[in-house]
């Protein structure tokens, strides 16, 4: 399935399931290695709505993170606005160290100076779906990542 249609838009495969799995495994191994022996918490981020605009909420918000190394796991970093806000919250809660891991990163769209520690793939500034990312609620369950063509 190289080409798909979701609502009014067409997409073609950009990263296959195998490519994604290979990279995820490599990143996990690197993180394990780098943070060996540290008191680490992993934070996944869920889509949510907060005041104006689209913002995400942290899972495990009530957890005491004082003195811990927190690894933020993102699906995609675009402008970095979400990331900036999340890091601010984690620092307020006195995390010892915050590391950022994202599967996808759009360097051309990024407007922040915050370094990203672990990147799965740098991608062009195109809209993508699949592997958890949706287009208006569609495409989230696709195992590959597709980019918008039309
Ligand atoms: P930010 O601009 O704050 O870095 O990213 C905000 C959010 O926009 C991301 O977490 C993600 O939910 C969404 N987003 C950014 N680029 C894309 C994309 O190409 N595809 C999809 N499905 N969502 C995106």
PDB file of N, CA, C and O and ligand atoms in Angstrom, residues 47 54 56 74-83 106 123 126-129 133-135, ligand 1:
ATOM      1  N   UNK A  47      -2.250  13.892  22.735  1.00  0.00           N
ATOM      2  CA  UNK A  47      -2.937  15.049  22.160  1.00  0.00           C
ATOM      3  C   UNK A  47      -4.000  15.541  23.127  1.00  0.00           C
ATOM      4  O   UNK A  47      -4.687  14.763  23.748  1.00  0.00           O
ATOM      5  N   UNK A  54      -3.541  23.936  19.873  1.00  0.00           N
ATOM      6  CA  UNK A  54      -3.453  22.516  20.173  1.00  0.00           C
ATOM      7  C   UNK A  54      -2.231  22.270  21.049  1.00  0.00           C
ATOM      8  O   UNK A  54      -1.120  22.604  20.693  1.00  0.00           O
ATOM      9  N   UNK A  56      -0.492  19.517  24.160  1.00  0.00           N
ATOM     10  CA  UNK A  56      -0.574  18.138  24.633  1.00  0.00           C
ATOM     11  C   UNK A  56      -0.478  18.071  26.146  1.00  0.00           C
ATOM     12  O   UNK A  56       0.039  18.980  26.773  1.00  0.00           O
ATOM     13  N   UNK A  74       8.333  12.132  22.274  1.00  0.00           N
ATOM     14  CA  UNK A  74       7.411  12.823  21.350  1.00  0.00           C
ATOM     15  C   UNK A  74       7.271  12.037  20.057  1.00  0.00           C
ATOM     16  O   UNK A  74       8.204  11.345  19.646  1.00  0.00           O
ATOM     17  N   UNK A  75       6.131  12.183  19.407  1.00  0.00           N
ATOM     18  CA  UNK A  75       5.981  11.578  18.087  1.00  0.00           C
ATOM     19  C   UNK A  75       6.643  12.478  17.036  1.00  0.00           C
ATOM     20  O   UNK A  75       7.406  12.037  16.205  1.00  0.00           O
ATOM     21  N   UNK A  76       6.342  13.775  17.116  1.00  0.00           N
ATOM     22  CA  UNK A  76       6.898  14.693  16.123  1.00  0.00           C
ATOM     23  C   UNK A  76       7.149  16.056  16.754  1.00  0.00           C
ATOM     24  O   UNK A  76       6.366  16.524  17.572  1.00  0.00           O
ATOM     25  N   UNK A  77       8.276  16.656  16.405  1.00  0.00           N
ATOM     26  CA  UNK A  77       8.548  18.037  16.811  1.00  0.00           C
ATOM     27  C   UNK A  77       8.561  18.883  15.546  1.00  0.00           C
ATOM     28  O   UNK A  77       9.339  18.631  14.621  1.00  0.00           O
ATOM     29  N   UNK A  78       7.651  19.863  15.555  1.00  0.00           N
ATOM     30  CA  UNK A  78       7.457  20.721  14.393  1.00  0.00           C
ATOM     31  C   UNK A  78       8.049  22.096  14.747  1.00  0.00           C
ATOM     32  O   UNK A  78       9.246  22.295  14.641  1.00  0.00           O
ATOM     33  N   UNK A  79       7.241  23.041  15.208  1.00  0.00           N
ATOM     34  CA  UNK A  79       7.793  24.355  15.595  1.00  0.00           C
ATOM     35  C   UNK A  79       8.555  24.285  16.916  1.00  0.00           C
ATOM     36  O   UNK A  79       9.403  25.130  17.188  1.00  0.00           O
ATOM     37  N   UNK A  80       8.214  23.306  17.743  1.00  0.00           N
ATOM     38  CA  UNK A  80       8.855  23.174  19.053  1.00  0.00           C
ATOM     39  C   UNK A  80       8.061  23.851  20.172  1.00  0.00           C
ATOM     40  O   UNK A  80       8.472  23.808  21.330  1.00  0.00           O
ATOM     41  N   UNK A  81       6.928  24.461  19.831  1.00  0.00           N
ATOM     42  CA  UNK A  81       6.120  25.168  20.840  1.00  0.00           C
ATOM     43  C   UNK A  81       5.647  24.210  21.943  1.00  0.00           C
ATOM     44  O   UNK A  81       5.715  24.540  23.130  1.00  0.00           O
ATOM     45  N   UNK A  82       5.204  23.039  21.539  1.00  0.00           N
ATOM     46  CA  UNK A  82       4.722  22.058  22.517  1.00  0.00           C
ATOM     47  C   UNK A  82       5.862  21.649  23.440  1.00  0.00           C
ATOM     48  O   UNK A  82       5.723  21.620  24.663  1.00  0.00           O
ATOM     49  N   UNK A  83       6.973  21.364  22.829  1.00  0.00           N
ATOM     50  CA  UNK A  83       8.153  20.926  23.569  1.00  0.00           C
ATOM     51  C   UNK A  83       8.582  21.956  24.608  1.00  0.00           C
ATOM     52  O   UNK A  83       8.855  21.630  25.761  1.00  0.00           O
ATOM     53  N   UNK A 106      11.212  18.123  12.308  1.00  0.00           N
ATOM     54  CA  UNK A 106      11.197  18.951  11.102  1.00  0.00           C
ATOM     55  C   UNK A 106      12.112  20.155  11.317  1.00  0.00           C
ATOM     56  O   UNK A 106      11.655  21.190  11.817  1.00  0.00           O
ATOM     57  N   UNK A 123      12.858  15.078   8.970  1.00  0.00           N
ATOM     58  CA  UNK A 123      12.007  15.020   7.774  1.00  0.00           C
ATOM     59  C   UNK A 123      11.773  16.430   7.231  1.00  0.00           C
ATOM     60  O   UNK A 123      11.868  17.407   7.965  1.00  0.00           O
ATOM     61  N   UNK A 126       6.885  18.706   5.482  1.00  0.00           N
ATOM     62  CA  UNK A 126       5.656  18.198   4.852  1.00  0.00           C
ATOM     63  C   UNK A 126       4.758  17.597   5.912  1.00  0.00           C
ATOM     64  O   UNK A 126       5.257  17.097   6.907  1.00  0.00           O
ATOM     65  N   UNK A 127       3.479  17.588   5.652  1.00  0.00           N
ATOM     66  CA  UNK A 127       2.549  16.966   6.587  1.00  0.00           C
ATOM     67  C   UNK A 127       2.625  15.450   6.463  1.00  0.00           C
ATOM     68  O   UNK A 127       2.613  14.914   5.356  1.00  0.00           O
ATOM     69  N   UNK A 128       2.724  14.758   7.592  1.00  0.00           N
ATOM     70  CA  UNK A 128       2.798  13.294   7.573  1.00  0.00           C
ATOM     71  C   UNK A 128       1.710  12.678   8.451  1.00  0.00           C
ATOM     72  O   UNK A 128       1.215  13.321   9.385  1.00  0.00           O
ATOM     73  N   UNK A 129       1.354  11.437   8.126  1.00  0.00           N
ATOM     74  CA  UNK A 129       0.379  10.680   8.926  1.00  0.00           C
ATOM     75  C   UNK A 129       0.887   9.256   9.122  1.00  0.00           C
ATOM     76  O   UNK A 129       1.782   8.794   8.419  1.00  0.00           O
ATOM     77  N   UNK A 133       0.182   9.296  14.137  1.00  0.00           N
ATOM     78  CA  UNK A 133      -0.143  10.657  13.686  1.00  0.00           C
ATOM     79  C   UNK A 133      -1.364  10.612  12.775  1.00  0.00           C
ATOM     80  O   UNK A 133      -1.447   9.761  11.888  1.00  0.00           O
ATOM     81  N   UNK A 134      -2.282  11.527  12.971  1.00  0.00           N
ATOM     82  CA  UNK A 134      -3.531  11.473  12.209  1.00  0.00           C
ATOM     83  C   UNK A 134      -3.722  12.691  11.317  1.00  0.00           C
ATOM     84  O   UNK A 134      -3.069  13.713  11.493  1.00  0.00           O
ATOM     85  N   UNK A 135      -4.644  12.519  10.356  1.00  0.00           N
ATOM     86  CA  UNK A 135      -5.161  13.658   9.593  1.00  0.00           C
ATOM     87  C   UNK A 135      -6.637  13.732   9.922  1.00  0.00           C
ATOM     88  O   UNK A 135      -7.402  12.871   9.494  1.00  0.00           O
TER      89      UNK A 135
HETATM   90  P1  LIG B   1       4.863  21.801  17.531  1.00  0.00           P
HETATM   91  O1  LIG B   1       4.655  22.825  16.451  1.00  0.00           O
HETATM   92  O2  LIG B   1       4.398  22.310  18.880  1.00  0.00           O
HETATM   93  O3  LIG B   1       6.284  21.299  17.573  1.00  0.00           O
HETATM   94  O4  LIG B   1       3.964  20.562  17.148  1.00  0.00           O
HETATM   95  C1  LIG B   1       2.621  20.557  17.512  1.00  0.00           C
HETATM   96  C2  LIG B   1       1.919  19.302  17.134  1.00  0.00           C
HETATM   97  O5  LIG B   1       1.450  19.439  15.808  1.00  0.00           O
HETATM   98  C3  LIG B   1       2.702  18.004  17.103  1.00  0.00           C
HETATM   99  O6  LIG B   1       2.933  17.447  18.346  1.00  0.00           O
HETATM  100  C4  LIG B   1       1.749  17.152  16.273  1.00  0.00           C
HETATM  101  O7  LIG B   1       0.677  16.698  17.066  1.00  0.00           O
HETATM  102  C5  LIG B   1       1.254  18.176  15.271  1.00  0.00           C
HETATM  103  N1  LIG B   1       1.996  18.035  14.012  1.00  0.00           N
HETATM  104  C6  LIG B   1       3.048  18.752  13.567  1.00  0.00           C
HETATM  105  N2  LIG B   1       3.434  18.343  12.355  1.00  0.00           N
HETATM  106  C7  LIG B   1       2.595  17.325  12.015  1.00  0.00           C
HETATM  107  C8  LIG B   1       2.488  16.467  10.867  1.00  0.00           C
HETATM  108  O8  LIG B   1       3.239  16.526   9.876  1.00  0.00           O
HETATM  109  N3  LIG B   1       1.494  15.528  10.903  1.00  0.00           N
HETATM  110  C9  LIG B   1       0.630  15.399  11.956  1.00  0.00           C
HETATM  111  N4  LIG B   1      -0.300  14.447  11.871  1.00  0.00           N
HETATM  112  N5  LIG B   1       0.703  16.192  13.043  1.00  0.00           N
HETATM  113  C10 LIG B   1       1.682  17.134  13.071  1.00  0.00           C
END
